mmCIF file of C-alpha atoms in Angstrom:
data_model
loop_
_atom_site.group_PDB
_atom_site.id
_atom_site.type_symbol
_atom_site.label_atom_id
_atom_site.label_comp_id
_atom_site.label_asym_id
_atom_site.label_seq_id
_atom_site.Cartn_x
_atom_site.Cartn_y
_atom_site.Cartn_z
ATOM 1 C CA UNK A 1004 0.000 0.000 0.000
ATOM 2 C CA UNK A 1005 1.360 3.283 -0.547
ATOM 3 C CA UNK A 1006 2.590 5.147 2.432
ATOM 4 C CA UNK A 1007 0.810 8.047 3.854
ATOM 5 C CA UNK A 1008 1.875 11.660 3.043
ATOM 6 C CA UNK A 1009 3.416 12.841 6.666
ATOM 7 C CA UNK A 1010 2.579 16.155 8.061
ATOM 8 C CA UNK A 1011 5.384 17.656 7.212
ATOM 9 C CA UNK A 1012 4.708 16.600 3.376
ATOM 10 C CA UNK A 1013 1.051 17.754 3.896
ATOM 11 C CA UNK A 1014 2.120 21.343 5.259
ATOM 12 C CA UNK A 1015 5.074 21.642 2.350
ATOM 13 C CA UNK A 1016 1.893 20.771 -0.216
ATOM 14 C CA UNK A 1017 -0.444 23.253 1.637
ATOM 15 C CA UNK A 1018 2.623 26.158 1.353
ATOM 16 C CA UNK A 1019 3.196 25.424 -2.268
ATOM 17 C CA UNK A 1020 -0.529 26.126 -3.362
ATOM 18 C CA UNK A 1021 -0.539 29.272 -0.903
ATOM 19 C CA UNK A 1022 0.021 32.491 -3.781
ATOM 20 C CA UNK A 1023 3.359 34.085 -3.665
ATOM 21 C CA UNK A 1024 1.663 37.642 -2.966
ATOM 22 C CA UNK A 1025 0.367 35.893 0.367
ATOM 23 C CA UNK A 1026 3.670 35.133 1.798
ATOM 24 C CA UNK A 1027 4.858 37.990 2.360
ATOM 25 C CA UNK A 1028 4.093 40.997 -0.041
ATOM 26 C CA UNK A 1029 5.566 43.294 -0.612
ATOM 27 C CA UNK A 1030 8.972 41.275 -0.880
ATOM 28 C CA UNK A 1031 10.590 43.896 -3.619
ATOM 29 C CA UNK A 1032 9.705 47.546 -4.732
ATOM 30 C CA UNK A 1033 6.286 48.573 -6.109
ATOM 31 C CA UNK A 1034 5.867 50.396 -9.043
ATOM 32 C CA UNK A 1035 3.248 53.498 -8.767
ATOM 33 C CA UNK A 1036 2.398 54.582 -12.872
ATOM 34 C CA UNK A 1037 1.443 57.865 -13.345
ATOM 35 C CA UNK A 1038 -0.473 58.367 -16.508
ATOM 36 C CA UNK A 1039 0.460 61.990 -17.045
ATOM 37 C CA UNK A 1040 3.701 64.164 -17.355
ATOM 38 C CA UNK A 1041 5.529 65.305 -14.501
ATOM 39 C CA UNK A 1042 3.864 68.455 -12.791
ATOM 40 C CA UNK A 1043 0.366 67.628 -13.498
ATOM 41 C CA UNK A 1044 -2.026 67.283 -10.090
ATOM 42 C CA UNK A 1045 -1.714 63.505 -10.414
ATOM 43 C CA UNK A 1046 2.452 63.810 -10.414
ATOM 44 C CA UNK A 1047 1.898 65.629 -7.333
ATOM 45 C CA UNK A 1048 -0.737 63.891 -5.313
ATOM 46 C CA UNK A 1049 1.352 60.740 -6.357
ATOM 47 C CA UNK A 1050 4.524 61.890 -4.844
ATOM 48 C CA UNK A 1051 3.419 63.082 -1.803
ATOM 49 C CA UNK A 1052 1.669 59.622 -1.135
ATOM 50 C CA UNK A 1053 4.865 57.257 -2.023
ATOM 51 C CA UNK A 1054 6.652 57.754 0.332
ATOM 52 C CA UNK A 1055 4.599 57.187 3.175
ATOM 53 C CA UNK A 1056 2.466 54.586 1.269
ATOM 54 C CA UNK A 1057 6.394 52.175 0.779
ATOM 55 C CA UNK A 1058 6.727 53.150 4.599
ATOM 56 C CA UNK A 1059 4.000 51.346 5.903
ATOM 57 C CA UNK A 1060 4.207 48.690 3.148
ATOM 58 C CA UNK A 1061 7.853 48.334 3.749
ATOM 59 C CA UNK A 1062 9.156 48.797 0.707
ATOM 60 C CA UNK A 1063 9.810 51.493 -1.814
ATOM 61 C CA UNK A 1064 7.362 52.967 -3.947
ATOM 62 C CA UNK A 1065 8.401 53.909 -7.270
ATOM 63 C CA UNK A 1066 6.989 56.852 -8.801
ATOM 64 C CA UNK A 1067 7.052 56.395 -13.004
ATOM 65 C CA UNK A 1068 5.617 58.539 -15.401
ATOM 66 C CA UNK A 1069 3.637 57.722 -18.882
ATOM 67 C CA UNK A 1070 1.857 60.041 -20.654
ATOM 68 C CA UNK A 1071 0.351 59.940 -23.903
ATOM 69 C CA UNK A 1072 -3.011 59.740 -25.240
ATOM 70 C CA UNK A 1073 -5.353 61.848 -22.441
ATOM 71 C CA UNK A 1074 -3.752 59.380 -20.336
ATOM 72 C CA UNK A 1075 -4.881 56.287 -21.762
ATOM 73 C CA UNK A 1076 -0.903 54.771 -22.570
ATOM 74 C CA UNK A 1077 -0.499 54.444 -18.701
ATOM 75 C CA UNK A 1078 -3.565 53.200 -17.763
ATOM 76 C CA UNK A 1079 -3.275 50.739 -20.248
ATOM 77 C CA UNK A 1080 0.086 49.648 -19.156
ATOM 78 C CA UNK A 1081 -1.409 49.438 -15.160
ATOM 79 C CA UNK A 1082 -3.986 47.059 -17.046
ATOM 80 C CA UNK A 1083 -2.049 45.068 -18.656
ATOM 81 C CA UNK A 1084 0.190 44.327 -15.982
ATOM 82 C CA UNK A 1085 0.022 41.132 -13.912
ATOM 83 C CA UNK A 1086 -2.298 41.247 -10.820
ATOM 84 C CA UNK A 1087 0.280 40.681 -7.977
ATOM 85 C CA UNK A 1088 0.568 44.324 -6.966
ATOM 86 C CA UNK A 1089 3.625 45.484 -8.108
ATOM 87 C CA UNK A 1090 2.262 47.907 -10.749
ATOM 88 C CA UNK A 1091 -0.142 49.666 -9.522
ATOM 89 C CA UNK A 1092 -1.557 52.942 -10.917
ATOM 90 C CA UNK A 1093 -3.133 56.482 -10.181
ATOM 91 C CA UNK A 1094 -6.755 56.319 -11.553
ATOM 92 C CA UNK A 1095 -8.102 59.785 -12.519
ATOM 93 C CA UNK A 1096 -11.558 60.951 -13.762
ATOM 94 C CA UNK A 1097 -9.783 61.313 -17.104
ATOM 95 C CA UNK A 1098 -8.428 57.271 -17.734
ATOM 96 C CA UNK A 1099 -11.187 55.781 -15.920
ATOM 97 C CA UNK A 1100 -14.249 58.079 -16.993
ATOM 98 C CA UNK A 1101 -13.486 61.070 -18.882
ATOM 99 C CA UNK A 1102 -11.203 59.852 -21.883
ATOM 100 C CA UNK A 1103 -12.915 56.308 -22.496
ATOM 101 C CA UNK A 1104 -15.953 57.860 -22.988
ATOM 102 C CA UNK A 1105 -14.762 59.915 -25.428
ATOM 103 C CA UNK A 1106 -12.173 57.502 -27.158
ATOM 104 C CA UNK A 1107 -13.517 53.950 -28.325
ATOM 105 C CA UNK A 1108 -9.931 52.980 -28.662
ATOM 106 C CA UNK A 1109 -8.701 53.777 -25.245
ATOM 107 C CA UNK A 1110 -7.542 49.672 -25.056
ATOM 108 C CA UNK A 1111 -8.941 49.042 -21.787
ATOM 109 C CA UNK A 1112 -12.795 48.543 -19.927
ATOM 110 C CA UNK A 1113 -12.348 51.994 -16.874
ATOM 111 C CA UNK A 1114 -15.461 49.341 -15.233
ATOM 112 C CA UNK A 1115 -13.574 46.195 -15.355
ATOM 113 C CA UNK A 1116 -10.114 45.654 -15.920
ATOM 114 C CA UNK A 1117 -9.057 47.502 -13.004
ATOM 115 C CA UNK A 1118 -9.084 46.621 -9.002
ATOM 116 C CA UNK A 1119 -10.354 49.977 -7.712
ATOM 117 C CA UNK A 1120 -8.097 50.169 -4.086
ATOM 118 C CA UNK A 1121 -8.836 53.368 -2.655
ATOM 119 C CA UNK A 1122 -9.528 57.456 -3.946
ATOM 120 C CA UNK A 1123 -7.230 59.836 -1.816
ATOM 121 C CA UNK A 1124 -7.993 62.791 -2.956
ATOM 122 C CA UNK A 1125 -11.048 65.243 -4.733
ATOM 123 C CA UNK A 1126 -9.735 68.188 -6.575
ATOM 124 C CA UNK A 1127 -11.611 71.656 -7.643
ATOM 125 C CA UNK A 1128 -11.437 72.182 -11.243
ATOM 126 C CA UNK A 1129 -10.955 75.843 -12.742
ATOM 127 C CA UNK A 1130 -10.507 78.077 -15.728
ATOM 128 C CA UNK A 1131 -7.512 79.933 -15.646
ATOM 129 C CA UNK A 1132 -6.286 82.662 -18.040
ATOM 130 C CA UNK A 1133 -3.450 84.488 -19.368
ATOM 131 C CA UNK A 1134 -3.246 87.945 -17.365
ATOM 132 C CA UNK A 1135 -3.076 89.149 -21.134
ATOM 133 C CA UNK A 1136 -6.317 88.067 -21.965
ATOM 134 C CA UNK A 1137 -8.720 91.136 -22.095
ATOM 135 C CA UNK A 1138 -11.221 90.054 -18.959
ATOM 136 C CA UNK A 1139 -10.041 89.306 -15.096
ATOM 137 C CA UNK A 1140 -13.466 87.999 -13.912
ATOM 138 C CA UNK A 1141 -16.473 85.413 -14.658
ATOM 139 C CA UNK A 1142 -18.726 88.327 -16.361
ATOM 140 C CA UNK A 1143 -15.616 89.937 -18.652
ATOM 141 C CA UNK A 1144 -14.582 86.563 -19.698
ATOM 142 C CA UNK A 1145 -17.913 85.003 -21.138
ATOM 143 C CA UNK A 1146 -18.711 88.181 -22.957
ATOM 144 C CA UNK A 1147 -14.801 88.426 -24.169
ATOM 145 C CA UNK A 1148 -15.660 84.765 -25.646
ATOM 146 C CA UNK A 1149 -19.176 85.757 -27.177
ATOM 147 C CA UNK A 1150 -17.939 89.086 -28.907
ATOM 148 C CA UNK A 1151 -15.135 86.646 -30.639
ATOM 149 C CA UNK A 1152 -16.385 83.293 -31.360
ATOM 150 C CA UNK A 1153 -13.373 80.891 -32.102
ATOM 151 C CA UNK A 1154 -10.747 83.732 -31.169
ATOM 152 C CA UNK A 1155 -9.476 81.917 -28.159
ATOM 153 C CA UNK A 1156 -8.428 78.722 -27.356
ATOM 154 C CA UNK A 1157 -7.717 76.667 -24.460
ATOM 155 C CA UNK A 1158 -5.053 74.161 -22.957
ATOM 156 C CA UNK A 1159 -5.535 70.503 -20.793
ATOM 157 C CA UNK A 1160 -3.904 67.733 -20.293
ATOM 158 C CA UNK A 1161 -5.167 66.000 -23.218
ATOM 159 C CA UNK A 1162 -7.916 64.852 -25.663
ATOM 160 C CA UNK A 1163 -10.399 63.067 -23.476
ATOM 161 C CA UNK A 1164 -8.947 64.205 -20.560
ATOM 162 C CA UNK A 1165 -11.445 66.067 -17.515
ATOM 163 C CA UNK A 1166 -10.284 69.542 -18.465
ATOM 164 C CA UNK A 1167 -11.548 68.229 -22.333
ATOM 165 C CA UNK A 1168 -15.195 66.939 -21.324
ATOM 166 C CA UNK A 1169 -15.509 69.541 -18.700
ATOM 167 C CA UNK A 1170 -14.762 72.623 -20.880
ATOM 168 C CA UNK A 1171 -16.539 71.094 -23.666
ATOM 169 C CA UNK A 1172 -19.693 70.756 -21.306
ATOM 170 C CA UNK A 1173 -18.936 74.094 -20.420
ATOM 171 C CA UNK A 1174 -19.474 75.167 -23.746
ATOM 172 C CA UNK A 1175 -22.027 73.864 -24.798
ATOM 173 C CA UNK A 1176 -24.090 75.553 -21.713
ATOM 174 C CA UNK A 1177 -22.781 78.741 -21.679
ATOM 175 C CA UNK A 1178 -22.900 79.187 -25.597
ATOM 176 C CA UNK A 1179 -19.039 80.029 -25.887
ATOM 177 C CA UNK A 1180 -16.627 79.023 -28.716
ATOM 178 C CA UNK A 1181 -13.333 78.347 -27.808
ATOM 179 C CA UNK A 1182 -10.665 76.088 -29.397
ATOM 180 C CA UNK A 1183 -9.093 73.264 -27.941
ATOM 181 C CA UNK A 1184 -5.156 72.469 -27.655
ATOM 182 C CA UNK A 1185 -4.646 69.536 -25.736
ATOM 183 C CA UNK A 1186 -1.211 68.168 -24.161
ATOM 184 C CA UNK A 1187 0.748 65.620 -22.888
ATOM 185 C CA UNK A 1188 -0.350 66.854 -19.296
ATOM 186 C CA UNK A 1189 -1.167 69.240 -17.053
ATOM 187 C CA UNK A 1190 2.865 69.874 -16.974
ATOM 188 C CA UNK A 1191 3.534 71.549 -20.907
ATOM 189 C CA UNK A 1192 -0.333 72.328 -20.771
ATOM 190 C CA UNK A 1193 0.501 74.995 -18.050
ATOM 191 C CA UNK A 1194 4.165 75.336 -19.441
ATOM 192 C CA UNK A 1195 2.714 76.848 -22.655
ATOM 193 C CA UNK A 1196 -0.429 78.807 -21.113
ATOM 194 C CA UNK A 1197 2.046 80.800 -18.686
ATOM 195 C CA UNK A 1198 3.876 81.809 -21.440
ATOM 196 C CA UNK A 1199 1.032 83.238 -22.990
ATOM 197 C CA UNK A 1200 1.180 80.765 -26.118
ATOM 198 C CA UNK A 1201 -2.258 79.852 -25.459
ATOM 199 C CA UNK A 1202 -4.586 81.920 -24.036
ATOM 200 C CA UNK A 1203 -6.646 79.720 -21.116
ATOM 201 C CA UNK A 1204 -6.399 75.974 -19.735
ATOM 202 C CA UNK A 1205 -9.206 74.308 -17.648
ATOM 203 C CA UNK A 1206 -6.827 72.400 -15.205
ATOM 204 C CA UNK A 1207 -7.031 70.381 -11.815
ATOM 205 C CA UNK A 1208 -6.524 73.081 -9.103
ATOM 206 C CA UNK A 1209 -3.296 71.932 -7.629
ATOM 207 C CA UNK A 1210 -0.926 71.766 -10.215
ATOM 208 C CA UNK A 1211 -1.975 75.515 -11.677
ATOM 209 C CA UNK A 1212 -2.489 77.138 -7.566
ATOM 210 C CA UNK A 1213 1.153 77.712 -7.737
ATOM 211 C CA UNK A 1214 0.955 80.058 -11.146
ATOM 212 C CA UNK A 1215 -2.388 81.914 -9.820
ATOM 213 C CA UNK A 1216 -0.617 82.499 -6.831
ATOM 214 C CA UNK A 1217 1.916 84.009 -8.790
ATOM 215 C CA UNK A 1218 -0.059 86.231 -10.528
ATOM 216 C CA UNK A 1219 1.120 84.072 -13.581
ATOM 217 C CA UNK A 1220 -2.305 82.831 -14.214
ATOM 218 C CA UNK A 1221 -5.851 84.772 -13.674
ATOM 219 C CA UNK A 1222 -8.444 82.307 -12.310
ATOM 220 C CA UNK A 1223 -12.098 82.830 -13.881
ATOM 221 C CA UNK A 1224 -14.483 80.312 -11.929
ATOM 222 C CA UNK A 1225 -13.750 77.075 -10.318
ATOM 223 C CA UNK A 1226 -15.569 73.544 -9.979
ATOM 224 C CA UNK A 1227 -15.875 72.710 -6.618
ATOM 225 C CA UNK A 1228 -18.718 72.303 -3.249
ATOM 226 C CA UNK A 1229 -18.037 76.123 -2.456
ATOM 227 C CA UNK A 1230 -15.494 78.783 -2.908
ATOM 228 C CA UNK A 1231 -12.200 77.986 -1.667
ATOM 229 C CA UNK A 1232 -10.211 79.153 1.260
ATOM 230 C CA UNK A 1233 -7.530 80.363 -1.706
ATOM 231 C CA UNK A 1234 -9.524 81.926 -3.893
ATOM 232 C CA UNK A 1235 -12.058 83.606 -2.065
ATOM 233 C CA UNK A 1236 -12.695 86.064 -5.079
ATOM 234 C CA UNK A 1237 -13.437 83.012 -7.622
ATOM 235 C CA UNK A 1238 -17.382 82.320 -8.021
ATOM 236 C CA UNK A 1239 -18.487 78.214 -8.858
ATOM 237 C CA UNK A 1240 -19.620 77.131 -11.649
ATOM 238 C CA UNK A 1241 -23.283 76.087 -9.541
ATOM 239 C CA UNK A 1242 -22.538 80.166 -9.078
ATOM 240 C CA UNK A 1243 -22.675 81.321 -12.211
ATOM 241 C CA UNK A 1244 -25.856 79.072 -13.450
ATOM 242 C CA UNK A 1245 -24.182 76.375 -14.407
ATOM 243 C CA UNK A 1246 -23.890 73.400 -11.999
ATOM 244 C CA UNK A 1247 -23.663 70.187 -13.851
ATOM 245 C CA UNK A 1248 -20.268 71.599 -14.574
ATOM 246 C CA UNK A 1249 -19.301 71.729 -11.205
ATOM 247 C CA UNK A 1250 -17.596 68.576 -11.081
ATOM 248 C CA UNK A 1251 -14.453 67.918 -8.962
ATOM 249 C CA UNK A 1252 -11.673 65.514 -9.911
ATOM 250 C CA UNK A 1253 -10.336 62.396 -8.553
ATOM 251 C CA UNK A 1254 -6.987 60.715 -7.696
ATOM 252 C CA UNK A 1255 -7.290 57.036 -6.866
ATOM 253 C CA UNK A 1256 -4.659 54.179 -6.666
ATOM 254 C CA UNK A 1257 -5.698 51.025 -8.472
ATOM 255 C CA UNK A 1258 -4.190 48.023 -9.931
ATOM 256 C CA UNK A 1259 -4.812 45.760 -12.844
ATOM 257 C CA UNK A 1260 -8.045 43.322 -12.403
ATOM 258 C CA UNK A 1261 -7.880 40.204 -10.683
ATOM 259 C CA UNK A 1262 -5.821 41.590 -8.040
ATOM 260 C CA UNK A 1263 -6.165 39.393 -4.909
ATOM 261 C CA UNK A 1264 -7.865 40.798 -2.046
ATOM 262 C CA UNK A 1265 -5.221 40.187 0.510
ATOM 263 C CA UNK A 1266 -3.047 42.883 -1.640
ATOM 264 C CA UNK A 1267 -6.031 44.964 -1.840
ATOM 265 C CA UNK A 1268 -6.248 45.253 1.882
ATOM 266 C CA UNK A 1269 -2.868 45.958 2.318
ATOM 267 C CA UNK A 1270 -2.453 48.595 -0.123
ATOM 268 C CA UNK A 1271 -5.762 50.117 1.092
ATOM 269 C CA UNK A 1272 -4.376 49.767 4.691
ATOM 270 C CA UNK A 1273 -1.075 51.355 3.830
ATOM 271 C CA UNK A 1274 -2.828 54.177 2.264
ATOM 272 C CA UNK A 1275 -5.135 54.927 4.895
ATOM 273 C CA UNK A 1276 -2.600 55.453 7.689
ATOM 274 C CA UNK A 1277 -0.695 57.431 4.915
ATOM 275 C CA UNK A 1278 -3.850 60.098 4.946
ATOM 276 C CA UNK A 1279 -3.909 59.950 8.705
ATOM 277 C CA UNK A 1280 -0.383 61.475 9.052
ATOM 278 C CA UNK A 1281 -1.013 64.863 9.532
ATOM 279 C CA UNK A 1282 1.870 65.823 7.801
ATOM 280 C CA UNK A 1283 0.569 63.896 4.429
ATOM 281 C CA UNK A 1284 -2.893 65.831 4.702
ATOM 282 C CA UNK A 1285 -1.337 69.316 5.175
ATOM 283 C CA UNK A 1286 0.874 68.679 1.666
ATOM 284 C CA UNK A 1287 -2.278 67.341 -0.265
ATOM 285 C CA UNK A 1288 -4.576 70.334 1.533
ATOM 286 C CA UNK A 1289 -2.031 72.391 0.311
ATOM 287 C CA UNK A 1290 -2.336 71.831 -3.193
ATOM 288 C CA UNK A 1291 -5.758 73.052 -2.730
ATOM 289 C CA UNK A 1292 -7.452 69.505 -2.954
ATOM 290 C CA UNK A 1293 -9.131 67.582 0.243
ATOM 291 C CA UNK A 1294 -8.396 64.419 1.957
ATOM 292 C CA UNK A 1295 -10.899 60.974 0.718
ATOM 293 C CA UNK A 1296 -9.689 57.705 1.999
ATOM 294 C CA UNK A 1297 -12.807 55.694 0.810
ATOM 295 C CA UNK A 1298 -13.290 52.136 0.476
ATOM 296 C CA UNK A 1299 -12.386 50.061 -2.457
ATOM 297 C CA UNK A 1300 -16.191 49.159 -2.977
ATOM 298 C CA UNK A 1301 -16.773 53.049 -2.699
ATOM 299 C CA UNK A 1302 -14.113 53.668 -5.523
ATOM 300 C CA UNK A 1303 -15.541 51.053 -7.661
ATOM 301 C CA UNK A 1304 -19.067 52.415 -7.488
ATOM 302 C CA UNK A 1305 -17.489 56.218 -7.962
ATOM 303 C CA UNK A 1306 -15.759 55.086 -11.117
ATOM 304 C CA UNK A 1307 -18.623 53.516 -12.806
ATOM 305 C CA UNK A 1308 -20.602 56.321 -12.085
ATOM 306 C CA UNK A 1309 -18.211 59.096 -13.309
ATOM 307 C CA UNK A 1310 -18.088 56.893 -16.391
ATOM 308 C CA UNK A 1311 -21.659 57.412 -16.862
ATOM 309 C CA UNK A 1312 -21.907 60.786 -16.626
ATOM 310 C CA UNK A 1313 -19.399 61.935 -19.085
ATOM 311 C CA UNK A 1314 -20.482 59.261 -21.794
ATOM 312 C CA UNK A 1315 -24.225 61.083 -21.614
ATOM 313 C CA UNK A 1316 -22.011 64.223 -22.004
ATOM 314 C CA UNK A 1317 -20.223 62.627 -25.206
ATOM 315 C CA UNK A 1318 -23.188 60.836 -26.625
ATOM 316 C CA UNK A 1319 -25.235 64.139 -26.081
ATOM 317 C CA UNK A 1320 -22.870 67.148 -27.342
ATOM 318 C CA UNK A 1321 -21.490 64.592 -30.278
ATOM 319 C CA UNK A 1322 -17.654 64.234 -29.384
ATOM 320 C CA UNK A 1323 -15.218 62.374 -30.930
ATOM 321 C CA UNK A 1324 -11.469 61.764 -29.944
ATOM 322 C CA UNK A 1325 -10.267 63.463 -33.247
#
């Protein structure tokens, strides 16, 4: 008769089926893709969150950056990467809502090939102009846009992109005409609006604060709950009659689908005591956005929903990706 496994055999069989990521993860440095250029509000909300985030996972966390395509070319790669939580990703309103709805090429499903892990942070939108552009509040600037239909033209991060499908909504409600440029990113979005080459950019509120505080960029009106603590002076878009614009972004971390739930957790985990530190808050409060911390379930349903909203505004104003 054939002997018996022992114990020992047993509990070497039982540790062999047991997944690597169980045993242990992280064992080696995780990879954190940003979709956009450096300088862009996800760049930023995605440094100040790495290093705390590999402190309490116990490893490093690698910041990369991937832009291209509103976005799309590094959510595609956090997609395609395999689900043991070494690549993760930021997820935006523009790659998981904003730019597939626009783009039925963007090579991934924003619903279901990711592992929504947690959203850290919502972020006011706003219109921001040259301080050569003839108008320094809400009232100048739509009737410096009506006068010259087409005149103008404005700067985001990219086709398909929040700033895109925001402005364009925009638009369409206030009966303005304004061309868009789009970018690589927030980063050479701003680069070239500063400089005056193009005249406006609807951008995340973080990554332009710095140039308004300057006095390098005039904000016009801004998407967000209420006027903000920095610009006290800047009406909302709910303000000036028009809040289904009034939309605030979102900066997420989340991983390629089929991502087991044990790295879930920890991730999650990691991040929320990375948003506790008080020290993490003030940088991300700072940039002018507030502290989330939500639940993966909560991202998940957030994400589907965003997705919804901004295909109704594609399927309803007619936009394509070209």
């Amino acid at each position: 008769m054939p002997k018996k496994p022992t114990l020992f055999a047993l509990a070497c069989l039982l540790a062999a089926t047991v997944p690597a990521h169980a045993q242990g993860y992280p064992d080696k440095p995780v990879k954190l893709q940003v979709p956009f250029a450096p300088g862009g509000t996800t760049d930023i909300i995605a440094r100040v969150i790495s290093e705390p985030l590999g402190r309490h996972l116990g490893q490093s966390v690698i910041v990369e950056n991937k832009s291209g395509a509103g976005g799309a070319i590094g959510a595609a790669e956090t997609a395609r990467a395999t689900p043991d939580g070494y690549a993760l990703g930021i997820g935006t309103v523009s790659t998981t809502a904003a730019n597939p709805a626009i783009n039925p090429r963007v090579p991934y499903n924003p619903k279901a090939d990711f592992t929504p892990i947690i959203n850290m942070a919502a972020t006011p939108n706003v219109i921001a102009v040259h301080p050569s552009f003839p108008a320094r509040d809400y009232k100048g600037f739509i009737e410096v846009l009506k006068k010259n239909p087409g005149k103008y033209a404005y700067a985001t991060a990219g086709t398909g992109s929040i700033g895109h499908l925001q402005m364009e909504l925009y638009k369409g409600m206030a009966g303005a005409s304004v061309t868009h440029i789009p970018y690589r990113g927030s980063g050479p979005a701003l680069n070239d609006t500063v400089a005056g080459q193009v005249a406006m950019i609807f951008d995340n509120l973080p990554s332009a604060l710095p140039f308004i505080k300057d006095r390098r960029l005039i904000p016009i009106v801004v998407a967000a709950s209420e006027r903000l603590k920095d610009l006290p002076d800047v009406p909302t878009f709910k303000e000036v009659g028009l809040a289904p614009v009034n939309r605030m972004a979102y900066y997420g971390i989340v991983g390629p689908k089929g991502l087991p739930k044990d790295v879930v957790d920890k991730v999650h985990a990691a991040a929320r005591k990375s948003l506790e530190d008080p020290a993490v808050r003030r940088r991300i409060q700072d940039t002018g956005s507030f502290v989330v911390g939500n639940t993966p379930q909560e991202f998940t349903q957030q994400i589907a929903a965003e997705f919804d909203v901004y295909k109704k505004v594609v399927d309803t104003a007619g936009l394509t990706p070209d």
